[in-house]
mmCIF file of C-alpha atoms in Angstrom:
data_model
loop_
_atom_site.group_PDB
_atom_site.id
_atom_site.type_symbol
_atom_site.label_atom_id
_atom_site.label_comp_id
_atom_site.label_asym_id
_atom_site.label_seq_id
_atom_site.Cartn_x
_atom_site.Cartn_y
_atom_site.Cartn_z
ATOM 1 C CA MET A 116 -79.505 10.142 -167.340
ATOM 2 C CA LEU A 117 -77.669 13.443 -167.229
ATOM 3 C CA CYS A 118 -73.903 13.513 -166.828
ATOM 4 C CA LEU A 119 -71.898 16.286 -165.213
ATOM 5 C CA GLY A 120 -68.289 16.475 -166.325
ATOM 6 C CA ILE A 121 -65.761 17.637 -163.750
ATOM 7 C CA THR A 122 -62.447 18.919 -164.990
ATOM 8 C CA GLY A 123 -59.583 21.040 -163.773
ATOM 9 C CA GLY A 124 -55.838 21.189 -163.984
ATOM 10 C CA ILE A 125 -53.453 19.107 -161.950
ATOM 11 C CA GLY A 126 -53.599 20.167 -158.316
ATOM 12 C CA SER A 127 -56.847 22.114 -158.779
ATOM 13 C CA GLY A 128 -58.832 20.035 -156.278
ATOM 14 C CA LYS A 129 -61.138 18.285 -158.774
ATOM 15 C CA SER A 130 -60.753 14.921 -157.016
ATOM 16 C CA TYR A 131 -61.739 16.499 -153.715
ATOM 17 C CA VAL A 132 -64.786 18.110 -155.355
ATOM 18 C CA SER A 133 -65.689 14.729 -156.872
ATOM 19 C CA ARG A 134 -65.576 13.169 -153.408
ATOM 20 C CA ILE A 135 -68.139 15.735 -152.237
ATOM 21 C CA PHE A 136 -70.465 14.613 -155.036
ATOM 22 C CA THR A 137 -69.893 11.003 -153.984
ATOM 23 C CA ALA A 138 -70.843 11.952 -150.411
ATOM 24 C CA LEU A 139 -74.055 13.445 -151.833
ATOM 25 C CA GLY A 140 -74.915 10.054 -153.342
ATOM 26 C CA ILE A 141 -73.883 10.871 -156.908
ATOM 27 C CA PRO A 142 -71.894 8.127 -158.692
ATOM 28 C CA VAL A 143 -68.523 9.341 -159.976
ATOM 29 C CA TYR A 144 -66.619 7.758 -162.865
ATOM 30 C CA GLU A 145 -62.948 8.634 -162.410
ATOM 31 C CA ALA A 146 -61.678 8.390 -165.985
ATOM 32 C CA ASP A 147 -57.972 8.219 -165.071
ATOM 33 C CA THR A 148 -58.507 5.363 -162.606
ATOM 34 C CA GLN A 149 -60.781 3.459 -164.983
ATOM 35 C CA THR A 150 -58.362 3.904 -167.893
ATOM 36 C CA LYS A 151 -55.608 2.253 -165.847
ATOM 37 C CA LEU A 152 -57.942 -0.661 -165.120
ATOM 38 C CA LEU A 153 -58.861 -0.957 -168.801
ATOM 39 C CA TYR A 154 -55.182 -1.245 -169.755
ATOM 40 C CA GLY A 155 -55.111 -4.430 -167.714
ATOM 41 C CA ARG A 156 -58.440 -6.024 -168.591
ATOM 42 C CA ASP A 157 -59.351 -5.012 -172.163
ATOM 43 C CA GLU A 158 -57.526 -7.549 -174.351
ATOM 44 C CA LYS A 159 -58.303 -5.785 -177.638
ATOM 45 C CA LEU A 160 -56.873 -2.547 -176.274
ATOM 46 C CA LYS A 161 -53.774 -4.338 -174.984
ATOM 47 C CA GLN A 162 -53.211 -5.958 -178.384
ATOM 48 C CA ALA A 163 -53.682 -2.664 -180.223
ATOM 49 C CA LEU A 164 -51.258 -0.847 -177.913
ATOM 50 C CA THR A 165 -48.710 -3.659 -178.193
ATOM 51 C CA SER A 166 -48.922 -3.545 -181.987
ATOM 52 C CA LEU A 167 -48.407 0.208 -181.959
ATOM 53 C CA LEU A 168 -45.795 0.588 -179.216
ATOM 54 C CA GLY A 169 -44.097 -2.801 -178.886
ATOM 55 C CA ALA A 170 -44.336 -5.771 -176.554
ATOM 56 C CA ASP A 171 -42.210 -4.092 -173.860
ATOM 57 C CA ILE A 172 -45.061 -1.826 -172.760
ATOM 58 C CA PHE A 173 -46.681 -4.755 -170.936
ATOM 59 C CA LYS A 174 -44.949 -7.018 -168.429
ATOM 60 C CA ASP A 175 -46.854 -9.896 -166.825
ATOM 61 C CA GLY A 176 -50.033 -8.362 -168.220
ATOM 62 C CA ARG A 177 -49.435 -4.991 -166.558
ATOM 63 C CA LEU A 178 -48.849 -1.740 -168.405
ATOM 64 C CA GLN A 179 -45.357 -0.360 -167.941
ATOM 65 C CA LYS A 180 -46.333 3.307 -167.620
ATOM 66 C CA GLU A 181 -42.777 4.621 -167.706
ATOM 67 C CA VAL A 182 -42.003 2.701 -170.895
ATOM 68 C CA MET A 183 -45.148 3.941 -172.602
ATOM 69 C CA ALA A 184 -44.589 7.511 -171.421
ATOM 70 C CA ALA A 185 -41.021 7.518 -172.769
ATOM 71 C CA LYS A 186 -42.333 6.481 -176.180
ATOM 72 C CA ILE A 187 -45.363 8.745 -176.531
ATOM 73 C CA PHE A 188 -44.511 11.990 -174.774
ATOM 74 C CA SER A 189 -41.591 12.712 -177.088
ATOM 75 C CA ASP A 190 -43.659 11.900 -180.189
ATOM 76 C CA ARG A 191 -46.881 13.885 -180.536
ATOM 77 C CA GLY A 192 -48.062 11.800 -183.501
ATOM 78 C CA LEU A 193 -47.654 8.593 -181.522
ATOM 79 C CA LEU A 194 -49.466 10.141 -178.544
ATOM 80 C CA GLU A 195 -52.402 11.023 -180.801
ATOM 81 C CA GLN A 196 -52.509 7.456 -182.152
ATOM 82 C CA VAL A 197 -52.603 6.082 -178.597
ATOM 83 C CA ASN A 198 -55.392 8.501 -177.695
ATOM 84 C CA ARG A 199 -57.395 7.370 -180.737
ATOM 85 C CA LEU A 200 -57.148 3.796 -179.433
ATOM 86 C CA VAL A 201 -57.792 4.523 -175.753
ATOM 87 C CA HIS A 202 -60.475 7.216 -175.709
ATOM 88 C CA PRO A 203 -63.248 5.233 -177.491
ATOM 89 C CA VAL A 204 -62.661 2.300 -175.126
ATOM 90 C CA VAL A 205 -62.991 4.598 -172.107
ATOM 91 C CA ILE A 206 -66.166 6.181 -173.494
ATOM 92 C CA GLY A 207 -67.633 2.712 -174.095
ATOM 93 C CA ASP A 208 -66.747 1.660 -170.552
ATOM 94 C CA PHE A 209 -68.287 4.860 -169.164
ATOM 95 C CA THR A 210 -71.486 4.295 -171.168
ATOM 96 C CA ASP A 211 -71.785 0.734 -169.821
ATOM 97 C CA TRP A 212 -71.145 1.982 -166.268
ATOM 98 C CA LYS A 213 -73.636 4.851 -166.589
ATOM 99 C CA VAL A 214 -76.622 2.654 -167.459
ATOM 100 C CA ARG A 215 -76.050 0.600 -164.294
ATOM 101 C CA GLN A 216 -76.313 3.630 -161.992
ATOM 102 C CA ASP A 217 -79.394 4.640 -160.045
ATOM 103 C CA ALA A 218 -79.137 8.353 -159.302
ATOM 104 C CA PRO A 219 -80.536 11.672 -160.533
ATOM 105 C CA TYR A 220 -77.322 12.173 -162.552
ATOM 106 C CA VAL A 221 -73.763 10.899 -162.748
ATOM 107 C CA VAL A 222 -70.328 12.517 -162.835
ATOM 108 C CA MET A 223 -67.350 11.873 -165.099
ATOM 109 C CA GLU A 224 -64.112 13.269 -163.699
ATOM 110 C CA SER A 225 -61.105 13.840 -165.953
ATOM 111 C CA ALA A 226 -58.460 16.516 -166.380
ATOM 112 C CA ILE A 227 -58.808 16.217 -170.158
ATOM 113 C CA ILE A 228 -62.564 16.050 -170.807
ATOM 114 C CA LEU A 229 -62.627 19.260 -172.819
ATOM 115 C CA GLU A 230 -59.604 18.319 -174.925
ATOM 116 C CA THR A 231 -60.901 14.879 -175.893
ATOM 117 C CA PRO A 232 -63.960 13.018 -177.209
ATOM 118 C CA PHE A 233 -64.966 12.588 -173.529
ATOM 119 C CA ALA A 234 -66.771 15.934 -173.927
ATOM 120 C CA SER A 235 -69.385 14.197 -176.081
ATOM 121 C CA ALA A 236 -70.329 11.975 -173.130
ATOM 122 C CA VAL A 237 -71.292 14.799 -170.754
ATOM 123 C CA ASP A 238 -74.286 17.157 -170.678
ATOM 124 C CA LYS A 239 -72.951 19.865 -168.370
ATOM 125 C CA MET A 240 -69.390 20.828 -167.501
ATOM 126 C CA LEU A 241 -67.890 21.981 -164.223
ATOM 127 C CA THR A 242 -64.380 23.379 -163.978
ATOM 128 C CA VAL A 243 -62.527 23.419 -160.673
ATOM 129 C CA SER A 244 -60.236 26.460 -160.720
ATOM 130 C CA SER A 245 -57.406 27.223 -158.356
ATOM 131 C CA PRO A 246 -54.565 29.780 -158.265
ATOM 132 C CA ALA A 247 -51.381 28.542 -159.936
ATOM 133 C CA ALA A 248 -49.235 29.049 -156.816
ATOM 134 C CA LEU A 249 -51.626 26.963 -154.706
ATOM 135 C CA ARG A 250 -51.741 24.237 -157.371
ATOM 136 C CA LEU A 251 -47.924 24.076 -157.424
ATOM 137 C CA GLU A 252 -47.886 23.781 -153.637
ATOM 138 C CA ARG A 253 -50.439 20.955 -153.726
ATOM 139 C CA ILE A 254 -48.613 19.023 -156.468
ATOM 140 C CA HIS A 255 -45.275 19.406 -154.700
ATOM 141 C CA GLY A 256 -46.727 18.240 -151.387
ATOM 142 C CA ARG A 257 -48.790 15.382 -152.847
ATOM 143 C CA ASP A 258 -46.453 13.947 -155.476
ATOM 144 C CA LYS A 259 -43.147 15.005 -153.876
ATOM 145 C CA THR A 260 -42.079 16.480 -157.216
ATOM 146 C CA GLY A 261 -39.917 19.539 -157.626
ATOM 147 C CA ILE A 262 -41.571 22.873 -158.354
ATOM 148 C CA GLU A 263 -40.024 23.042 -161.855
ATOM 149 C CA ASP A 264 -41.349 19.576 -162.726
ATOM 150 C CA ALA A 265 -44.777 20.491 -161.338
ATOM 151 C CA GLN A 266 -44.755 23.686 -163.420
ATOM 152 C CA ARG A 267 -43.888 21.713 -166.573
ATOM 153 C CA ARG A 268 -46.820 19.390 -165.917
ATOM 154 C CA MET A 269 -49.146 22.359 -165.464
ATOM 155 C CA ASP A 270 -47.857 24.060 -168.620
ATOM 156 C CA LYS A 271 -48.901 21.039 -170.736
ATOM 157 C CA GLN A 272 -52.545 21.437 -169.712
ATOM 158 C CA TRP A 273 -55.211 23.960 -170.664
ATOM 159 C CA SER A 274 -55.378 27.103 -168.551
ATOM 160 C CA ASP A 275 -58.223 27.649 -166.086
ATOM 161 C CA ALA A 276 -59.487 30.484 -168.314
ATOM 162 C CA MET A 277 -59.739 28.132 -171.309
ATOM 163 C CA ARG A 278 -61.654 25.547 -169.261
ATOM 164 C CA GLU A 279 -63.946 28.110 -167.656
ATOM 165 C CA ALA A 280 -64.896 29.512 -171.079
ATOM 166 C CA LYS A 281 -66.266 26.082 -172.052
ATOM 167 C CA SER A 282 -67.950 25.258 -168.729
ATOM 168 C CA ASP A 283 -71.461 25.643 -167.351
ATOM 169 C CA PHE A 284 -70.254 25.849 -163.752
ATOM 170 C CA VAL A 285 -67.044 26.997 -162.054
ATOM 171 C CA VAL A 286 -66.069 26.004 -158.529
ATOM 172 C CA TYR A 287 -63.218 27.948 -156.943
ATOM 173 C CA SER A 288 -60.842 25.859 -154.865
ATOM 174 C CA ASP A 289 -58.666 28.643 -153.525
ATOM 175 C CA GLY A 290 -58.699 27.894 -149.801
ATOM 176 C CA LYS A 291 -60.778 31.046 -149.199
ATOM 177 C CA ILE A 292 -64.229 30.503 -150.741
ATOM 178 C CA PRO A 293 -65.933 27.521 -149.024
ATOM 179 C CA LEU A 294 -66.244 24.588 -151.427
ATOM 180 C CA LEU A 295 -69.335 22.898 -150.021
ATOM 181 C CA PRO A 296 -71.844 25.696 -150.762
ATOM 182 C CA GLN A 297 -70.496 25.970 -154.319
ATOM 183 C CA VAL A 298 -70.853 22.228 -154.905
ATOM 184 C CA LEU A 299 -74.316 22.162 -153.335
ATOM 185 C CA ARG A 300 -75.484 24.883 -155.763
ATOM 186 C CA VAL A 301 -74.288 22.818 -158.738
ATOM 187 C CA HIS A 302 -75.858 19.678 -157.261
ATOM 188 C CA GLN A 303 -79.214 21.430 -156.880
ATOM 189 C CA GLU A 304 -79.068 22.737 -160.450
ATOM 190 C CA MET A 305 -78.349 19.240 -161.760
ATOM 191 C CA ILE A 306 -81.252 17.831 -159.733
ATOM 192 C CA THR A 307 -83.533 20.521 -161.163
ATOM 193 C CA LEU A 308 -82.346 19.864 -164.727
ATOM 194 C CA ASN A 309 -83.014 16.165 -164.257
ATOM 195 C CA MET A 310 -86.645 16.919 -163.404
ATOM 196 C CA TYR A 311 -87.159 18.406 -166.875
ATOM 197 C CA ILE A 312 -85.770 15.586 -169.007
#
């Protein structure tokens, strides 16, 4: 079964685009949501993270995100070690999920597909691009964060140009070009590709 990856920076509108695919009957694997669930239910992963980061990252079986973030975001080497533990587990979970789906293709949504081994799990890539000013406005309104904090979060991610260069499709979420016709074109192309595999 073919997989379409959907990526885009924070505030780009990739979750909204994913919901359109869901409305079209295409199963969507939201990698961020599933990763959070895996932190709670995958005992091997929990043990590995505890060994690496310390017992204080879990409390009553739940990941303490702030504690983990404080440890890994100031130490790039530690962040890479965590990613080496987490990413294969997510890919395995996605693979198990994918074989249970009944659709012409599936979607994996993640802001970091192109920067991680997740890229190996997808056949085609779609980037959702949006002007930086609009993204800042969305992040500020959604997360109630300050503009400077939102800008720092954006600066840590790949640029739209970098993502677009590695993508098969680009959907523009700029509030001007209608989203639905763009998504429908990608959907039809994926349906057509599926007919030839």
